C-alpha positions as a Markdown table, in Angstrom:
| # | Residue | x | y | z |
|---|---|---|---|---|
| 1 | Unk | -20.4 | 55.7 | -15.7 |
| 2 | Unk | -22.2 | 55.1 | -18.9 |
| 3 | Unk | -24.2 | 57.7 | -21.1 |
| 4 | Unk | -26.6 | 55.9 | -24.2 |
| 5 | Unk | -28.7 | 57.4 | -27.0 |
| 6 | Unk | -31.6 | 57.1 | -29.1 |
| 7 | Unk | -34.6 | 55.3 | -28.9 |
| 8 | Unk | -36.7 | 52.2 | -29.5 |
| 9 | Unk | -37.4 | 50.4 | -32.7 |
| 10 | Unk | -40.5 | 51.5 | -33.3 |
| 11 | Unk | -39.3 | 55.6 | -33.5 |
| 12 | Unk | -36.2 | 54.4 | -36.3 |
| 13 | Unk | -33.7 | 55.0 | -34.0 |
| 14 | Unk | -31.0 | 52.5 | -32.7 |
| 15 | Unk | -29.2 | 52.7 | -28.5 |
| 16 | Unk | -25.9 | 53.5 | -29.1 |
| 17 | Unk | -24.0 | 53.8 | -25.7 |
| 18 | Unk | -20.8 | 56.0 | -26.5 |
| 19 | Unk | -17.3 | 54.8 | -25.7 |
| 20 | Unk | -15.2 | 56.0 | -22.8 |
| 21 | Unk | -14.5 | 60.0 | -22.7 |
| 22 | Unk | -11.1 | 59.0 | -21.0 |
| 23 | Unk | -9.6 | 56.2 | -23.2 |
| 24 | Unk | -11.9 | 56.0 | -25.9 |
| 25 | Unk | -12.3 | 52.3 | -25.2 |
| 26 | Unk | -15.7 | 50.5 | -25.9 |
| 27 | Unk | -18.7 | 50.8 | -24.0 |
| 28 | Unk | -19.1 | 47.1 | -23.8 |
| 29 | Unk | -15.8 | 47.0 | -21.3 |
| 30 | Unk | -17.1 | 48.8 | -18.7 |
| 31 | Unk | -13.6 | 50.2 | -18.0 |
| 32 | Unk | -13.7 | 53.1 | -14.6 |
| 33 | Unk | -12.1 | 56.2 | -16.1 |
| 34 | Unk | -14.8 | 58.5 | -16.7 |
| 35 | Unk | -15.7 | 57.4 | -12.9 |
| 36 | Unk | -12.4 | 57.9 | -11.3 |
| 37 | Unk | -12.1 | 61.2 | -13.2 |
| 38 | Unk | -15.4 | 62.1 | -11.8 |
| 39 | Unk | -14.1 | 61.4 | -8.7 |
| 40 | Unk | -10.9 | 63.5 | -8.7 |
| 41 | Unk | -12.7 | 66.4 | -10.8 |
| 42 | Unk | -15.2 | 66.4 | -7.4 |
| 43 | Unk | -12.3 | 66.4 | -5.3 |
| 44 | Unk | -11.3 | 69.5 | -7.0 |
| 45 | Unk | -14.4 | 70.8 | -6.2 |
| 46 | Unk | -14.9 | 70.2 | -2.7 |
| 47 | Unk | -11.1 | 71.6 | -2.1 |
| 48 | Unk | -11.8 | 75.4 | -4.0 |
| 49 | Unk | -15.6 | 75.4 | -2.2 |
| 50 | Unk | -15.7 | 73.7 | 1.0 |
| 51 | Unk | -12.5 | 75.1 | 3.3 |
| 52 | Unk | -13.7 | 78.4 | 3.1 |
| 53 | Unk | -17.0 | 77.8 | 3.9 |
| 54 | Unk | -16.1 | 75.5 | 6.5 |
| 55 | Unk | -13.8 | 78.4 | 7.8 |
| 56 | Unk | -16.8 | 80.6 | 7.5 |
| 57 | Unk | -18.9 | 78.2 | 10.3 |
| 58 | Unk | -16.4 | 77.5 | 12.1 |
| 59 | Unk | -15.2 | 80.7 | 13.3 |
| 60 | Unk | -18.9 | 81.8 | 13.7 |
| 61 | Unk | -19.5 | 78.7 | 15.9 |
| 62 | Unk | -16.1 | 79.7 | 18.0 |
| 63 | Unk | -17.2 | 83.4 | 18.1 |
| 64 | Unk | -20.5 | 82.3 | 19.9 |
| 65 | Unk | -19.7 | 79.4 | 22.0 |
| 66 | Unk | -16.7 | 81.4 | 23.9 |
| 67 | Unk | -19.4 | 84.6 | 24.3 |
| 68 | Unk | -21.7 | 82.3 | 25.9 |
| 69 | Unk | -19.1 | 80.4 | 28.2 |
| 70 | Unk | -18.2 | 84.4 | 29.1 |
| 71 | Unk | -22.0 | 85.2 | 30.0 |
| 72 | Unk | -22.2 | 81.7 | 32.0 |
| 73 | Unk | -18.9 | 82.4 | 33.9 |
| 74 | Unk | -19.9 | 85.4 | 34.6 |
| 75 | Unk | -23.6 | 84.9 | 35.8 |
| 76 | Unk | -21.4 | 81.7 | 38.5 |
| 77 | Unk | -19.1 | 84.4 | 39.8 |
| 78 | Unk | -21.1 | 87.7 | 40.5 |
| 79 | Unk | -23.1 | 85.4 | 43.4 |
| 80 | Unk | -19.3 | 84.8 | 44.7 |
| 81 | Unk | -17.9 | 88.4 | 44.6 |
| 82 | Unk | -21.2 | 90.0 | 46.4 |
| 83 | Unk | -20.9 | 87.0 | 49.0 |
| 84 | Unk | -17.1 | 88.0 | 49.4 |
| 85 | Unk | -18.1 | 91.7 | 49.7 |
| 86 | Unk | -20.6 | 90.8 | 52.6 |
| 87 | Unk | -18.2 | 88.5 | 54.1 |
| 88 | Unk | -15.6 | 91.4 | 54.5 |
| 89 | Unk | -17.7 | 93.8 | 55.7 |
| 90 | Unk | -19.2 | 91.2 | 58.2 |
| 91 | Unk | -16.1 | 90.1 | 59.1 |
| 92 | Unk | -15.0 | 94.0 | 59.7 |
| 93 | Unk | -18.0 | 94.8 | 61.5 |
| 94 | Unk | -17.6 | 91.9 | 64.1 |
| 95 | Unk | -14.0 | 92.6 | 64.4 |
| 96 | Unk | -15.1 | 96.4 | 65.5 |
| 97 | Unk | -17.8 | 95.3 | 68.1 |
| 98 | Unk | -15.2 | 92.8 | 70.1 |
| 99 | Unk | -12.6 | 95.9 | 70.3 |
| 100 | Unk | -15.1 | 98.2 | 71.3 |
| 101 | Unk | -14.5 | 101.8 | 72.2 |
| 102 | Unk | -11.2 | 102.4 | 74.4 |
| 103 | Unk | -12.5 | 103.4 | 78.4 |
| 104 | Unk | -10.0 | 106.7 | 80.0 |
| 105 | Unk | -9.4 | 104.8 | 82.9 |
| 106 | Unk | -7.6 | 101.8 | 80.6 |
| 107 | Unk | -4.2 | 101.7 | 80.4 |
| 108 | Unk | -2.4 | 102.8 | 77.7 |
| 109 | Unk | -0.4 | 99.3 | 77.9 |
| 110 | Unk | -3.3 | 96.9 | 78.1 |
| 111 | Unk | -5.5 | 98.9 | 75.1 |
| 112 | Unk | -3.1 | 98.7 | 72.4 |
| 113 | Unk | -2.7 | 95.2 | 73.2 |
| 114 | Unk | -6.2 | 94.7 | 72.5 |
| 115 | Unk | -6.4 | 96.6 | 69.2 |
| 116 | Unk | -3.2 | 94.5 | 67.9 |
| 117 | Unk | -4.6 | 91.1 | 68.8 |
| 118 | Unk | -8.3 | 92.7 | 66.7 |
| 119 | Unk | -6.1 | 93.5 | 64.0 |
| 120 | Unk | -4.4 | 90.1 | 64.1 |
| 121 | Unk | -7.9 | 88.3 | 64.3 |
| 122 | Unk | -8.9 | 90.7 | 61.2 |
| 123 | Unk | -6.3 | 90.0 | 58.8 |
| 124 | Unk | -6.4 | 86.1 | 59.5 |
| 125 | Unk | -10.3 | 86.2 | 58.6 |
| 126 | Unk | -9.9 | 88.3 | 55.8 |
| 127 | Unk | -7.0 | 86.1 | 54.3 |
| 128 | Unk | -9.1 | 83.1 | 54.9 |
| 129 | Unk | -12.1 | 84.9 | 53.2 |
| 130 | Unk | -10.1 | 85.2 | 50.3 |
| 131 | Unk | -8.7 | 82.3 | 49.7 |
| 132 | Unk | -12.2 | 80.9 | 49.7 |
| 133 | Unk | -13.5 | 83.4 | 47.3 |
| 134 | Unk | -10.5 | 82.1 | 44.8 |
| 135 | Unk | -11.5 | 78.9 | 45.1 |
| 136 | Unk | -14.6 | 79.4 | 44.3 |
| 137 | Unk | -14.0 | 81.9 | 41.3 |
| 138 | Unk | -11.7 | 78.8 | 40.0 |
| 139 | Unk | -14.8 | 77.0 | 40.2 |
| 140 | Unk | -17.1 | 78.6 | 38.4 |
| 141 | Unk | -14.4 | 78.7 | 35.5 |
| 142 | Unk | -14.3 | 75.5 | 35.8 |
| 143 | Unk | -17.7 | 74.9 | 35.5 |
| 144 | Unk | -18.3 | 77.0 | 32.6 |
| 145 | Unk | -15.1 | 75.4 | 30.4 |
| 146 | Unk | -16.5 | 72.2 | 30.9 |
| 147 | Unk | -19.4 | 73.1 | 28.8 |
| 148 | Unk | -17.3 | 74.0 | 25.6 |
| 149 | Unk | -18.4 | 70.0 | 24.5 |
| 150 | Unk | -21.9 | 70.7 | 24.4 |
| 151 | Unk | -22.0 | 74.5 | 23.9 |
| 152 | Unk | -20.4 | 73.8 | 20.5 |
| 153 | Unk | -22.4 | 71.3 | 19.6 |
| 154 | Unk | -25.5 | 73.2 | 20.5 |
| 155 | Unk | -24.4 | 75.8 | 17.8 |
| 156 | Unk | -23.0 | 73.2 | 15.6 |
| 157 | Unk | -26.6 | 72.2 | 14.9 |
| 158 | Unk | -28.1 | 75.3 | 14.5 |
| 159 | Unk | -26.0 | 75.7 | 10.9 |
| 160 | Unk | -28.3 | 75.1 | 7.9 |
| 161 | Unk | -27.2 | 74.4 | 4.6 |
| 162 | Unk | -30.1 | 75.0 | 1.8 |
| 163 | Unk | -29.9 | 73.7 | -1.7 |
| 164 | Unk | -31.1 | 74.9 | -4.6 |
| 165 | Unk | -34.4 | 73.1 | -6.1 |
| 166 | Unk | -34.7 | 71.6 | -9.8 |
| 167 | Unk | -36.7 | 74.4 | -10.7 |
| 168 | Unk | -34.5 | 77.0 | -9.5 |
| 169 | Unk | -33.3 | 79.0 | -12.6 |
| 170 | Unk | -29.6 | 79.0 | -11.5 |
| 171 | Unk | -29.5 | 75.3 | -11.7 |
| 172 | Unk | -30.0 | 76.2 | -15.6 |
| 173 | Unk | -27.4 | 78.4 | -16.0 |
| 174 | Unk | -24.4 | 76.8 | -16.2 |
| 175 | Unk | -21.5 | 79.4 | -16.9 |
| 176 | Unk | -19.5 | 78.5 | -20.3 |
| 177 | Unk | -22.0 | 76.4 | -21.9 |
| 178 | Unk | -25.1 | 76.6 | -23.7 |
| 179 | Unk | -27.7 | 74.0 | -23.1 |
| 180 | Unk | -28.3 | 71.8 | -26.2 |
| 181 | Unk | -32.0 | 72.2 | -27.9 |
| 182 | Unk | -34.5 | 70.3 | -26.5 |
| 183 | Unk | -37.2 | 68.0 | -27.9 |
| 184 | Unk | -39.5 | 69.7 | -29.3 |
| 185 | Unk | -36.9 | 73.0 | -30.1 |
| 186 | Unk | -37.7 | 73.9 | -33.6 |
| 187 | Unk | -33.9 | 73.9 | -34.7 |
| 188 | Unk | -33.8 | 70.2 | -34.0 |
| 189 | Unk | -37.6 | 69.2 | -36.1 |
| 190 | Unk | -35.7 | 71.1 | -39.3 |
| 191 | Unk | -33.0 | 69.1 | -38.9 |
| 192 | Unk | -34.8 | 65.9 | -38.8 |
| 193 | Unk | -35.1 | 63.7 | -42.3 |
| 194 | Unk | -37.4 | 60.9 | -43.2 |
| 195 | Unk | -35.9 | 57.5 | -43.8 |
| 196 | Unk | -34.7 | 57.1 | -47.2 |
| 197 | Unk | -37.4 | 55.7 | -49.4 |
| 198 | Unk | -36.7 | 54.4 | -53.5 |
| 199 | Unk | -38.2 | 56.3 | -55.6 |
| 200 | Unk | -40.7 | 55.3 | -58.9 |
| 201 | Unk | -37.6 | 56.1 | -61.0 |
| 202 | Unk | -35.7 | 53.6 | -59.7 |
| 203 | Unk | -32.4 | 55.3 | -57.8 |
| 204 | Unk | -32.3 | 55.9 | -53.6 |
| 205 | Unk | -32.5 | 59.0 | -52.5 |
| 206 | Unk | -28.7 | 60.2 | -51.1 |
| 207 | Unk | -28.6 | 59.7 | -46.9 |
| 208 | Unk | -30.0 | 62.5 | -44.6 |
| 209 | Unk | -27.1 | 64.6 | -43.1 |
| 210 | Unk | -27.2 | 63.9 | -39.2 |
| 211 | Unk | -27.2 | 66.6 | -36.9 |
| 212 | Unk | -23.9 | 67.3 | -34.7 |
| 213 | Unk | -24.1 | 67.4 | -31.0 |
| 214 | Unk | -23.5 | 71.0 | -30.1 |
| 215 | Unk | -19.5 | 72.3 | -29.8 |
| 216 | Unk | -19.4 | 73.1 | -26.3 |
| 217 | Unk | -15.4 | 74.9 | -25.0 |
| 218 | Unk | -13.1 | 72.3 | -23.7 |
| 219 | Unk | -13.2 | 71.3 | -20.2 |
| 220 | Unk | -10.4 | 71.3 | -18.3 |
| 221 | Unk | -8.0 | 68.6 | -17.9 |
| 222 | Unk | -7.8 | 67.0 | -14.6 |
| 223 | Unk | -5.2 | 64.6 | -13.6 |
| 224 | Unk | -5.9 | 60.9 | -13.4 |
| 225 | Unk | -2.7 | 60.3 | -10.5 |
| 226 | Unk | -1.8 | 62.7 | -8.0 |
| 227 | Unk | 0.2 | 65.3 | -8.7 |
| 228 | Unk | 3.1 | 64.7 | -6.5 |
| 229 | Unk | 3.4 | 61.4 | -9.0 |
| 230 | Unk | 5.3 | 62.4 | -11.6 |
| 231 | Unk | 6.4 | 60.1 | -15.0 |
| 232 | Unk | 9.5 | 58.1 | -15.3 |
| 233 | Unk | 12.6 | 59.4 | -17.3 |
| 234 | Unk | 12.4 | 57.4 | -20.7 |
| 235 | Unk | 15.1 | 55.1 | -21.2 |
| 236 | Unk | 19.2 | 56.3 | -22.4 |
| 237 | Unk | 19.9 | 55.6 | -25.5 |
| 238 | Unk | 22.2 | 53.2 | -25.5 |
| 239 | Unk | 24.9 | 53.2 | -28.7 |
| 240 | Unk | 25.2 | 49.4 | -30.0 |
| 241 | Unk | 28.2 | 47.7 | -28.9 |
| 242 | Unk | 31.4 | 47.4 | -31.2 |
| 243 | Unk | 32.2 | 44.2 | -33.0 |
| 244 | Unk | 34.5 | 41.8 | -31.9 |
| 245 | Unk | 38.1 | 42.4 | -33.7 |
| 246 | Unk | 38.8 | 39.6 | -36.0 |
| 247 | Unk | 40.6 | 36.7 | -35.5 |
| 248 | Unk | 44.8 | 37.0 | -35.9 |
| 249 | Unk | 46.4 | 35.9 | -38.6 |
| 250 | Unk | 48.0 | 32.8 | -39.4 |
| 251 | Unk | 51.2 | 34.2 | -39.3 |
| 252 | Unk | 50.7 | 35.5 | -35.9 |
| 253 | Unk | 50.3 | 32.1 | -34.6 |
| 254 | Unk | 53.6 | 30.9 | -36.0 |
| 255 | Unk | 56.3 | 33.4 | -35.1 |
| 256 | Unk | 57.4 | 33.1 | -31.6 |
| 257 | Unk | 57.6 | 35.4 | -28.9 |
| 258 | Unk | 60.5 | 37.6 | -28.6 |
| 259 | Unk | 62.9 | 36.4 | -26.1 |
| 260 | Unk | 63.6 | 38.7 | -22.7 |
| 261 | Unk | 66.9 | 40.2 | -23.3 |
Protein backbone atom coordinates (compact mmCIF):
# COMPACT_ATOMS: atom_id res chain seq x y z
CA UNK A 1 0.00 0.00 0.00
CA UNK A 2 1.82 2.91 -1.40
CA UNK A 3 0.59 6.63 -1.78
CA UNK A 4 3.16 9.07 -4.39
CA UNK A 5 3.08 12.81 -5.16
CA UNK A 6 3.67 15.27 -7.60
CA UNK A 7 4.00 15.36 -11.10
CA UNK A 8 6.04 14.96 -14.29
CA UNK A 9 9.16 16.91 -15.35
CA UNK A 10 7.68 19.00 -17.50
CA UNK A 11 5.13 20.79 -14.56
CA UNK A 12 8.68 21.28 -12.13
CA UNK A 13 7.61 18.88 -9.86
CA UNK A 14 9.40 15.63 -8.76
CA UNK A 15 7.31 11.75 -7.60
CA UNK A 16 8.02 11.47 -4.25
CA UNK A 17 6.33 8.22 -2.77
CA UNK A 18 6.18 8.79 1.06
CA UNK A 19 7.61 6.35 3.61
CA UNK A 20 5.62 3.92 5.65
CA UNK A 21 2.78 5.55 8.06
CA UNK A 22 3.51 2.50 10.40
CA UNK A 23 7.38 2.25 10.70
CA UNK A 24 8.47 5.10 8.91
CA UNK A 25 10.70 2.92 6.74
CA UNK A 26 11.39 3.76 3.07
CA UNK A 27 9.15 3.52 0.27
CA UNK A 28 11.58 1.64 -1.74
CA UNK A 29 11.17 -1.56 0.89
CA UNK A 30 7.89 -2.22 0.24
CA UNK A 31 7.48 -3.38 3.82
CA UNK A 32 3.27 -4.53 4.63
CA UNK A 33 2.33 -2.40 7.67
CA UNK A 34 0.22 0.12 6.38
CA UNK A 35 -1.54 -3.09 4.64
CA UNK A 36 -1.88 -5.31 7.57
CA UNK A 37 -3.10 -2.18 9.62
CA UNK A 38 -5.57 -1.68 6.90
CA UNK A 39 -6.58 -4.95 7.40
CA UNK A 40 -7.15 -5.12 11.17
CA UNK A 41 -8.55 -1.30 11.14
CA UNK A 42 -11.40 -3.10 8.49
CA UNK A 43 -11.78 -5.81 10.79
CA UNK A 44 -12.70 -3.28 13.30
CA UNK A 45 -15.09 -2.18 11.11
CA UNK A 46 -16.94 -5.01 9.96
CA UNK A 47 -17.18 -6.17 13.84
CA UNK A 48 -19.02 -2.56 15.20
CA UNK A 49 -21.32 -2.56 11.59
CA UNK A 50 -21.98 -5.86 10.39
CA UNK A 51 -23.42 -8.17 13.61
CA UNK A 52 -26.09 -5.92 14.06
CA UNK A 53 -27.13 -5.74 10.71
CA UNK A 54 -26.75 -9.18 10.24
CA UNK A 55 -28.98 -9.68 13.33
CA UNK A 56 -31.36 -7.25 11.73
CA UNK A 57 -31.84 -9.91 8.49
CA UNK A 58 -31.65 -12.55 10.20
CA UNK A 59 -34.42 -12.28 12.57
CA UNK A 60 -36.59 -10.75 9.69
CA UNK A 61 -35.77 -13.82 7.53
CA UNK A 62 -36.74 -16.23 10.73
CA UNK A 63 -39.93 -14.07 11.41
CA UNK A 64 -41.17 -14.82 7.85
CA UNK A 65 -40.06 -18.20 6.92
CA UNK A 66 -41.81 -19.82 10.24
CA UNK A 67 -45.19 -17.60 9.27
CA UNK A 68 -45.13 -19.14 5.99
CA UNK A 69 -44.35 -22.79 7.23
CA UNK A 70 -47.57 -21.88 9.67
CA UNK A 71 -49.88 -20.84 6.59
CA UNK A 72 -48.50 -24.13 4.62
CA UNK A 73 -49.19 -26.39 7.65
CA UNK A 74 -52.10 -25.08 8.03
CA UNK A 75 -53.61 -24.96 4.42
CA UNK A 76 -52.18 -29.54 4.56
CA UNK A 77 -54.29 -29.98 7.68
CA UNK A 78 -57.76 -28.18 7.25
CA UNK A 79 -58.36 -30.87 4.09
CA UNK A 80 -57.61 -33.60 7.13
CA UNK A 81 -59.78 -32.19 9.94
CA UNK A 82 -63.03 -31.63 7.55
CA UNK A 83 -62.30 -35.35 6.13
CA UNK A 84 -62.08 -36.49 9.90
CA UNK A 85 -65.36 -34.58 10.66
CA UNK A 86 -67.14 -36.35 7.69
CA UNK A 87 -65.66 -39.59 8.65
CA UNK A 88 -67.26 -39.35 12.19
CA UNK A 89 -70.39 -38.36 11.28
CA UNK A 90 -70.41 -41.10 8.52
CA UNK A 91 -69.25 -43.47 10.61
CA UNK A 92 -72.11 -42.41 13.30
CA UNK A 93 -74.70 -42.40 10.78
CA UNK A 94 -74.05 -45.99 9.56
CA UNK A 95 -73.62 -47.14 12.97
CA UNK A 96 -77.46 -45.78 13.62
CA UNK A 97 -79.02 -47.36 10.46
CA UNK A 98 -77.58 -51.11 11.38
CA UNK A 99 -79.25 -50.73 14.96
CA UNK A 100 -82.28 -49.40 13.77
CA UNK A 101 -85.32 -48.58 15.78
CA UNK A 102 -86.15 -51.17 18.68
CA UNK A 103 -89.67 -53.35 17.53
CA UNK A 104 -92.30 -53.87 21.08
CA UNK A 105 -92.46 -57.33 20.39
CA UNK A 106 -88.32 -57.67 20.94
CA UNK A 107 -87.07 -58.80 23.87
CA UNK A 108 -85.72 -56.76 26.28
CA UNK A 109 -82.69 -59.40 26.39
CA UNK A 110 -81.86 -59.75 22.78
CA UNK A 111 -82.18 -55.56 22.11
CA UNK A 112 -79.72 -54.40 24.38
CA UNK A 113 -77.47 -56.87 23.10
CA UNK A 114 -77.69 -55.34 19.89
CA UNK A 115 -77.21 -51.75 20.93
CA UNK A 116 -73.95 -52.87 22.94
CA UNK A 117 -72.45 -54.78 20.08
CA UNK A 118 -73.40 -50.98 17.80
CA UNK A 119 -71.70 -49.26 20.40
CA UNK A 120 -68.71 -51.62 20.34
CA UNK A 121 -68.60 -51.49 16.44
CA UNK A 122 -68.78 -47.41 17.02
CA UNK A 123 -66.05 -46.88 19.26
CA UNK A 124 -63.67 -49.31 17.37
CA UNK A 125 -64.34 -47.12 13.99
CA UNK A 126 -64.09 -44.01 15.63
CA UNK A 127 -60.64 -44.93 17.36
CA UNK A 128 -59.47 -46.15 14.13
CA UNK A 129 -60.66 -42.85 12.54
CA UNK A 130 -58.49 -41.12 14.75
CA UNK A 131 -55.64 -42.62 14.74
CA UNK A 132 -55.60 -42.10 11.02
CA UNK A 133 -56.37 -38.40 11.31
CA UNK A 134 -53.02 -38.24 13.61
CA UNK A 135 -51.16 -39.59 11.25
CA UNK A 136 -51.94 -37.72 8.84
CA UNK A 137 -51.79 -34.24 10.88
CA UNK A 138 -48.07 -35.64 11.64
CA UNK A 139 -47.79 -35.56 8.10
CA UNK A 140 -48.60 -32.52 7.00
CA UNK A 141 -46.08 -31.14 9.75
CA UNK A 142 -43.85 -32.98 8.36
CA UNK A 143 -44.24 -31.87 5.08
CA UNK A 144 -44.20 -28.30 5.89
CA UNK A 145 -40.76 -28.50 8.23
CA UNK A 146 -39.10 -30.05 5.47
CA UNK A 147 -39.36 -26.83 3.52
CA UNK A 148 -37.50 -24.66 6.15
CA UNK A 149 -34.24 -25.35 3.60
CA UNK A 150 -35.72 -23.63 0.76
CA UNK A 151 -38.29 -21.35 2.43
CA UNK A 152 -35.18 -19.61 3.96
CA UNK A 153 -33.36 -19.35 1.16
CA UNK A 154 -36.29 -18.03 -0.79
CA UNK A 155 -36.21 -15.02 1.68
CA UNK A 156 -32.58 -15.04 2.02
CA UNK A 157 -32.52 -13.73 -1.61
CA UNK A 158 -35.00 -11.25 -1.47
CA UNK A 159 -32.52 -9.07 1.06
CA UNK A 160 -30.94 -6.18 -0.94
CA UNK A 161 -28.12 -4.31 0.09
CA UNK A 162 -27.76 -0.72 -1.83
CA UNK A 163 -24.58 1.32 -1.87
CA UNK A 164 -24.15 4.66 -2.05
CA UNK A 165 -22.78 6.10 -5.56
CA UNK A 166 -19.62 8.42 -6.06
CA UNK A 167 -21.71 11.27 -6.47
CA UNK A 168 -23.74 10.76 -3.50
CA UNK A 169 -22.97 13.77 -1.12
CA UNK A 170 -22.47 11.60 2.01
CA UNK A 171 -19.56 9.84 0.43
CA UNK A 172 -18.06 13.58 0.79
CA UNK A 173 -18.67 14.08 4.15
CA UNK A 174 -16.48 12.36 6.15
CA UNK A 175 -17.16 13.10 9.90
CA UNK A 176 -13.86 14.63 11.70
CA UNK A 177 -12.03 15.80 8.75
CA UNK A 178 -11.99 18.40 6.29
CA UNK A 179 -11.26 17.56 2.70
CA UNK A 180 -7.91 19.12 1.60
CA UNK A 181 -8.31 21.97 -1.31
CA UNK A 182 -8.49 20.89 -4.57
CA UNK A 183 -6.77 21.85 -7.78
CA UNK A 184 -7.93 24.58 -8.90
CA UNK A 185 -8.99 25.92 -4.99
CA UNK A 186 -7.87 29.40 -4.85
CA UNK A 187 -6.02 28.92 -1.36
CA UNK A 188 -3.72 26.53 -3.08
CA UNK A 189 -2.85 29.01 -6.65
CA UNK A 190 -1.74 31.78 -3.76
CA UNK A 191 0.36 29.50 -2.28
CA UNK A 192 2.12 28.50 -5.35
CA UNK A 193 5.72 30.30 -6.15
CA UNK A 194 7.64 30.37 -9.38
CA UNK A 195 10.94 28.64 -9.56
CA UNK A 196 13.72 30.72 -8.21
CA UNK A 197 15.25 32.68 -10.99
CA UNK A 198 18.83 35.07 -10.53
CA UNK A 199 18.23 38.21 -10.74
CA UNK A 200 20.29 41.17 -12.97
CA UNK A 201 21.89 42.18 -9.60
CA UNK A 202 23.52 39.21 -9.22
CA UNK A 203 22.09 37.35 -5.82
CA UNK A 204 19.16 34.30 -5.97
CA UNK A 205 16.08 35.09 -4.84
CA UNK A 206 15.53 33.18 -1.10
CA UNK A 207 13.43 29.59 -1.67
CA UNK A 208 9.55 29.66 -1.96
CA UNK A 209 7.91 28.51 1.40
CA UNK A 210 6.06 25.14 0.49
CA UNK A 211 2.72 24.61 1.44
CA UNK A 212 1.84 22.04 4.41
CA UNK A 213 -0.52 19.23 3.81
CA UNK A 214 -3.55 20.14 5.98
CA UNK A 215 -3.51 19.03 9.97
CA UNK A 216 -6.17 16.63 10.04
CA UNK A 217 -7.11 15.09 14.28
CA UNK A 218 -5.30 11.93 14.99
CA UNK A 219 -6.65 8.76 13.95
CA UNK A 220 -6.95 6.23 16.23
CA UNK A 221 -4.54 3.72 17.09
CA UNK A 222 -5.29 0.20 16.18
CA UNK A 223 -3.29 -2.75 17.26
CA UNK A 224 -0.92 -4.41 14.96
CA UNK A 225 -1.28 -8.22 17.14
CA UNK A 226 -4.29 -9.26 18.78
CA UNK A 227 -5.19 -8.17 21.82
CA UNK A 228 -5.19 -11.24 23.78
CA UNK A 229 -1.15 -11.06 22.82
CA UNK A 230 0.24 -9.15 25.36
CA UNK A 231 4.37 -7.97 25.60
CA UNK A 232 6.98 -9.90 27.52
CA UNK A 233 8.05 -8.76 31.05
CA UNK A 234 11.56 -7.02 30.36
CA UNK A 235 14.39 -8.70 31.77
CA UNK A 236 15.43 -8.71 36.07
CA UNK A 237 18.02 -6.85 36.75
CA UNK A 238 20.49 -8.79 37.77
CA UNK A 239 23.24 -7.27 40.50
CA UNK A 240 26.92 -8.30 39.21
CA UNK A 241 28.40 -11.08 40.89
CA UNK A 242 30.94 -10.49 43.93
CA UNK A 243 34.63 -10.98 43.38
CA UNK A 244 36.50 -13.91 44.19
CA UNK A 245 38.18 -13.46 47.90
CA UNK A 246 41.81 -13.28 47.53
CA UNK A 247 44.25 -15.74 47.68
CA UNK A 248 45.46 -16.85 51.59
CA UNK A 249 48.45 -15.79 52.82
CA UNK A 250 51.67 -17.36 52.92
CA UNK A 251 51.49 -17.83 56.37
CA UNK A 252 48.37 -19.65 56.17
CA UNK A 253 49.97 -22.24 54.09
CA UNK A 254 52.70 -22.95 56.65
CA UNK A 255 51.12 -23.34 60.01
CA UNK A 256 49.58 -26.71 60.46
CA UNK A 257 46.27 -27.75 61.30
CA UNK A 258 45.35 -27.95 64.87
CA UNK A 259 45.43 -31.34 66.18
CA UNK A 260 41.86 -33.17 67.47
CA UNK A 261 42.18 -33.11 71.07
Amino acid sequence: MMGSAGGSAGSGTAKVDPACAVCQAPASQLCGCEAHALEVALSQAEDLYLPPAMRSIRSWVRRNARDYILGYFHTLSEPCKDAYALHLDTIKATCLARSGPSSPGSGSGSGSGNNNNNNNNTNVHVARARAEYHRNIDRAWALAVKRYPEVLNHFYSLVRITLPGDDDPAMKRVPGFDRPPKAGDKRQRADRRKPPVRSRYGHTPSSPHFPAPPQFPAPPQFPMTPASSKAPPPMPHMPPPPPPPPPPHVAHWQTPPPSPP
